[in-house]
Amino acid sequence: EAGVTQSPTHLIKTRGQQATLRCSPISGHTSVYWYQQALGLGLQFLLWYDEGEERNRGNFPPRFSGRQFPNYSSELNVNALELEDSALYLCASSLGAPLKNTEAFFGQGTRLTVV
Amino acid sequence: RKEVEQDPGPFNVPEGATVAFNCTYSNSASQSFFWYRQDCRKEPKLLMSVYSSGNEDGRFTAQLNRASQYISLLIRDSKLSDSATYLCVVTAGGGKLIFGQGTELSVKP
């Protein structure tokens, strides 16, 4: 069974551009989470989607946005890129909300570099 | 105060040692708890869920103390392959998984 897949694996953009990152959850999973991990730092929660709706977002500016499609795959968009947006962006999926004690599984991440 | 706090690392231990990681969380409404491991520049991988009664998986034992809002992970008979960063993860309101900063473990021959 395929795990969580993310694309692209690496992305290089210049400051001010837009980046689009994609995530396909494990088959049957309806929840998708996005996290940012800057070099040497911990995982920071970005967004949570469940059943096509945005359920929660972390403390990030509005230029970080996303959506979840009917097939539960998801996109993360980052507009007006800044140098400090350079990080590993991780997507995770789970059967449902973590409050139901379901475990989340991560993709390999997209490494975004802003130059 | 951080929502999830872990022992600062790194922990440097010899093969065969027993090592314990501690984690505290601030949100008393948290319902689910997990330990993940993350290898350098890789994605976190689920190690184990943590249940109220405590649970064991081979050399790994996880404990939860809701009253003290404390979670622990014990690794017995450490292997070189256990070297990684161990992340304590707690659910928060609204479906967030809150990650601790991680504790780095280095197992030496």
Short mmCIF file of C-alpha atoms in Angstrom, two decimals:
data_model
loop_
_atom_site.label_atom_id
_atom_site.label_comp_id
_atom_site.label_asym_id
_atom_site.label_seq_id
_atom_site.Cartn_x
_atom_site.Cartn_y
_atom_site.Cartn_z
CA GLU A 1 0.00 0.00 0.00
CA ALA A 2 1.39 3.41 -0.97
CA GLY A 3 2.25 5.79 1.83
CA VAL A 4 1.84 9.54 1.85
CA THR A 5 3.42 10.99 -1.27
CA GLN A 6 4.57 14.54 -1.75
CA SER A 7 5.74 16.41 -4.80
CA PRO A 8 8.05 17.85 -5.76
CA THR A 9 10.81 16.56 -3.50
CA HIS A 10 12.85 19.70 -4.03
CA LEU A 11 11.77 23.16 -5.13
CA ILE A 12 13.86 26.26 -5.70
CA LYS A 13 12.13 29.61 -6.02
CA THR A 14 13.16 33.23 -5.93
CA ARG A 15 11.92 35.73 -3.40
CA GLY A 16 8.46 37.06 -4.26
CA GLN A 17 7.43 34.04 -6.32
CA GLN A 18 4.71 31.57 -5.45
CA ALA A 19 5.24 27.91 -4.56
CA THR A 20 2.73 25.07 -4.82
CA LEU A 21 3.34 21.85 -2.93
CA ARG A 22 1.25 18.72 -3.34
CA CYS A 23 0.33 15.83 -1.11
CA SER A 24 -1.51 12.56 -1.67
CA PRO A 25 -2.66 10.86 1.52
CA ILE A 26 -2.74 7.18 2.25
CA SER A 27 -5.74 5.58 0.61
CA GLY A 28 -8.75 5.84 2.92
CA HIS A 29 -7.33 8.71 4.96
CA THR A 30 -9.48 11.83 4.98
CA SER A 31 -7.34 14.14 7.11
CA VAL A 32 -4.27 15.95 5.80
CA TYR A 33 -1.89 18.05 7.87
CA TRP A 34 0.86 20.40 6.75
CA TYR A 35 3.92 21.22 8.83
CA GLN A 36 6.95 23.42 8.31
CA GLN A 37 10.36 22.39 9.62
CA ALA A 38 13.05 25.01 9.23
CA LEU A 39 16.65 23.82 9.47
CA GLY A 40 17.51 22.86 13.02
CA LEU A 41 14.04 23.68 14.32
CA GLY A 42 11.00 21.67 15.32
CA LEU A 43 7.85 20.98 13.34
CA GLN A 44 5.46 23.92 13.22
CA PHE A 45 1.81 23.25 12.48
CA LEU A 46 0.55 24.99 9.37
CA LEU A 47 -2.84 23.64 8.31
CA TRP A 48 -5.26 20.79 8.86
CA TYR A 49 -7.85 19.65 6.31
CA ASP A 50 -10.51 17.06 6.87
CA GLU A 51 -13.24 16.00 4.47
CA GLY A 52 -12.41 18.88 2.14
CA GLU A 53 -12.64 21.61 4.76
CA GLU A 54 -9.95 23.63 6.47
CA ARG A 55 -10.33 22.72 10.16
CA ASN A 56 -7.49 24.61 11.74
CA ARG A 57 -4.45 26.69 10.90
CA GLY A 58 -1.29 27.55 12.78
CA ASN A 59 0.31 30.93 13.42
CA PHE A 60 1.35 31.64 9.87
CA PRO A 61 0.50 34.65 7.70
CA PRO A 62 -2.34 34.46 5.16
CA ARG A 63 0.11 34.03 2.30
CA PHE A 64 0.26 30.40 3.43
CA SER A 65 -2.91 28.78 2.16
CA GLY A 66 -4.12 25.50 0.81
CA ARG A 67 -6.99 23.32 -0.10
CA GLN A 68 -8.13 19.72 -0.07
CA PHE A 69 -9.66 18.13 -3.13
CA PRO A 70 -12.57 15.66 -3.30
CA ASN A 71 -10.09 12.78 -3.56
CA TYR A 72 -8.53 14.06 -0.27
CA SER A 73 -5.26 15.09 -1.87
CA SER A 74 -4.07 18.53 -0.85
CA GLU A 75 -2.12 21.54 -2.04
CA LEU A 76 -0.15 24.03 -0.01
CA ASN A 77 0.40 27.42 -1.62
CA VAL A 78 2.91 29.95 -0.40
CA ASN A 79 2.64 33.37 -1.99
CA ALA A 80 5.16 36.21 -2.00
CA LEU A 81 7.96 33.90 -0.91
CA GLU A 82 10.47 35.18 1.62
CA LEU A 83 13.94 33.82 2.34
CA GLU A 84 12.81 32.55 5.73
CA ASP A 85 10.21 30.32 4.05
CA SER A 86 13.07 28.00 3.13
CA ALA A 87 12.30 24.78 4.99
CA LEU A 88 11.18 21.19 4.75
CA TYR A 89 7.41 21.08 4.29
CA LEU A 90 5.88 17.89 5.57
CA CYS A 91 2.46 16.50 4.88
CA ALA A 92 0.82 13.87 7.06
CA SER A 93 -2.44 11.99 6.78
CA SER A 94 -4.68 10.11 9.17
CA LEU A 95 -7.97 8.24 9.11
CA GLY A 96 -9.67 11.12 10.85
CA ALA A 97 -9.09 13.80 13.41
CA PRO A 98 -6.34 12.97 15.88
CA LEU A 99 -8.83 13.47 18.65
CA LYS A 100 -10.14 10.07 17.64
CA ASN A 101 -6.74 8.69 18.58
CA THR A 102 -5.81 7.89 15.04
CA GLU A 103 -2.18 8.00 14.11
CA ALA A 104 -0.70 10.31 11.50
CA PHE A 105 1.81 9.20 8.88
CA PHE A 106 4.18 11.53 7.10
CA GLY A 107 5.35 11.90 3.54
CA GLN A 108 9.01 12.44 2.75
CA GLY A 109 8.53 16.18 2.45
CA THR A 110 9.23 18.92 -0.03
CA ARG A 111 12.41 20.84 0.55
CA LEU A 112 11.74 24.43 -0.48
CA THR A 113 14.64 26.77 -1.00
CA VAL A 114 14.01 30.47 -1.56
CA VAL A 115 16.90 32.41 -3.05
CA ARG B 1 5.68 27.89 28.50
CA LYS B 2 5.88 25.67 25.43
CA GLU B 3 2.91 23.42 24.73
CA VAL B 4 5.12 20.34 24.61
CA GLU B 5 8.53 20.27 26.28
CA GLN B 6 11.14 17.59 26.05
CA ASP B 7 14.46 16.88 27.70
CA PRO B 8 17.17 18.83 25.95
CA GLY B 9 19.69 16.60 24.16
CA PRO B 10 21.80 15.19 22.97
CA PHE B 11 21.88 11.90 24.83
CA ASN B 12 25.09 10.01 24.13
CA VAL B 13 24.90 6.40 25.33
CA PRO B 14 26.83 3.17 24.70
CA GLU B 15 25.25 0.23 22.95
CA GLY B 16 23.19 -1.87 25.31
CA ALA B 17 22.34 1.02 27.61
CA THR B 18 18.86 1.90 28.80
CA VAL B 19 17.77 5.45 28.09
CA ALA B 20 14.66 7.36 29.12
CA PHE B 21 13.11 10.40 27.52
CA ASN B 22 10.66 12.66 29.28
CA CYS B 23 8.02 14.98 27.94
CA THR B 24 5.52 17.33 29.56
CA TYR B 25 2.52 18.98 27.95
CA SER B 26 0.50 22.00 28.98
CA ASN B 27 -2.98 21.32 27.58
CA SER B 28 -4.92 19.19 30.04
CA ALA B 29 -7.57 18.57 27.35
CA SER B 30 -5.12 16.65 25.15
CA GLN B 31 -6.43 13.21 24.37
CA SER B 32 -3.87 11.47 22.16
CA PHE B 33 -0.16 11.04 22.62
CA PHE B 34 2.54 9.64 20.39
CA TRP B 35 6.27 9.16 20.06
CA TYR B 36 7.84 9.66 16.64
CA ARG B 37 11.44 9.27 15.57
CA GLN B 38 13.09 11.42 12.97
CA ASP B 39 16.34 10.58 11.24
CA CYS B 40 18.48 13.41 9.93
CA ARG B 41 16.73 15.32 7.14
CA LYS B 42 14.01 12.67 6.86
CA GLU B 43 10.32 12.67 7.71
CA PRO B 44 9.14 11.74 11.23
CA LYS B 45 8.04 8.13 11.55
CA LEU B 46 5.53 6.92 14.10
CA LEU B 47 7.23 4.89 16.79
CA MET B 48 4.28 4.21 19.04
CA SER B 49 1.08 5.59 20.41
CA VAL B 50 0.92 6.13 24.16
CA TYR B 51 -2.04 4.72 26.05
CA SER B 52 -3.23 5.51 29.54
CA SER B 53 -2.28 2.09 30.81
CA GLY B 54 1.20 2.30 29.35
CA ASN B 55 2.33 0.15 26.50
CA GLU B 56 5.34 -1.79 25.36
CA ASP B 57 6.66 -2.70 21.94
CA GLY B 58 9.76 -4.85 22.11
CA ARG B 59 12.54 -2.76 23.62
CA PHE B 60 10.37 0.34 23.81
CA THR B 61 8.02 1.23 26.68
CA ALA B 62 5.81 4.31 26.78
CA GLN B 63 4.07 5.67 29.85
CA LEU B 64 1.45 8.37 30.31
CA ASN B 65 0.62 10.21 33.51
CA ARG B 66 -2.39 12.41 32.86
CA ALA B 67 -2.43 13.90 36.34
CA SER B 68 1.12 15.17 35.93
CA GLN B 69 0.73 15.76 32.18
CA TYR B 70 3.84 13.74 31.61
CA ILE B 71 4.86 11.19 28.99
CA SER B 72 7.93 9.01 28.93
CA LEU B 73 9.72 6.69 26.53
CA LEU B 74 12.13 4.03 27.72
CA ILE B 75 14.50 2.30 25.34
CA ARG B 76 16.21 -0.83 26.62
CA ASP B 77 19.31 -2.49 25.15
CA SER B 78 20.06 0.45 22.84
CA LYS B 79 21.20 -0.32 19.31
CA LEU B 80 23.27 1.82 16.98
CA SER B 81 20.19 2.03 14.75
CA ASP B 82 18.26 3.75 17.55
CA SER B 83 20.30 6.91 16.93
CA ALA B 84 17.77 9.55 15.88
CA THR B 85 15.74 12.43 17.23
CA TYR B 86 12.73 11.36 19.28
CA LEU B 87 9.67 13.57 19.10
CA CYS B 88 6.94 13.73 21.69
CA VAL B 89 3.59 14.55 20.05
CA VAL B 90 0.36 15.62 21.71
CA THR B 91 -3.02 16.50 20.26
CA ALA B 92 -4.43 19.93 20.95
CA GLY B 93 -7.85 21.40 20.38
CA GLY B 94 -8.92 21.68 16.79
CA GLY B 95 -7.06 18.65 15.54
CA LYS B 96 -3.54 19.96 15.84
CA LEU B 97 -0.68 17.61 16.50
CA ILE B 98 1.78 19.56 18.62
CA PHE B 99 5.37 18.40 18.36
CA GLY B 100 8.04 18.83 20.98
CA GLN B 101 11.41 20.08 19.84
CA GLY B 102 12.79 16.57 19.99
CA THR B 103 15.54 14.86 21.92
CA GLU B 104 18.56 13.67 19.99
CA LEU B 105 19.90 10.23 20.82
CA SER B 106 23.32 9.03 19.75
CA VAL B 107 24.19 5.41 20.49
CA LYS B 108 27.91 4.69 20.33
CA PRO B 109 29.67 1.32 19.85
#
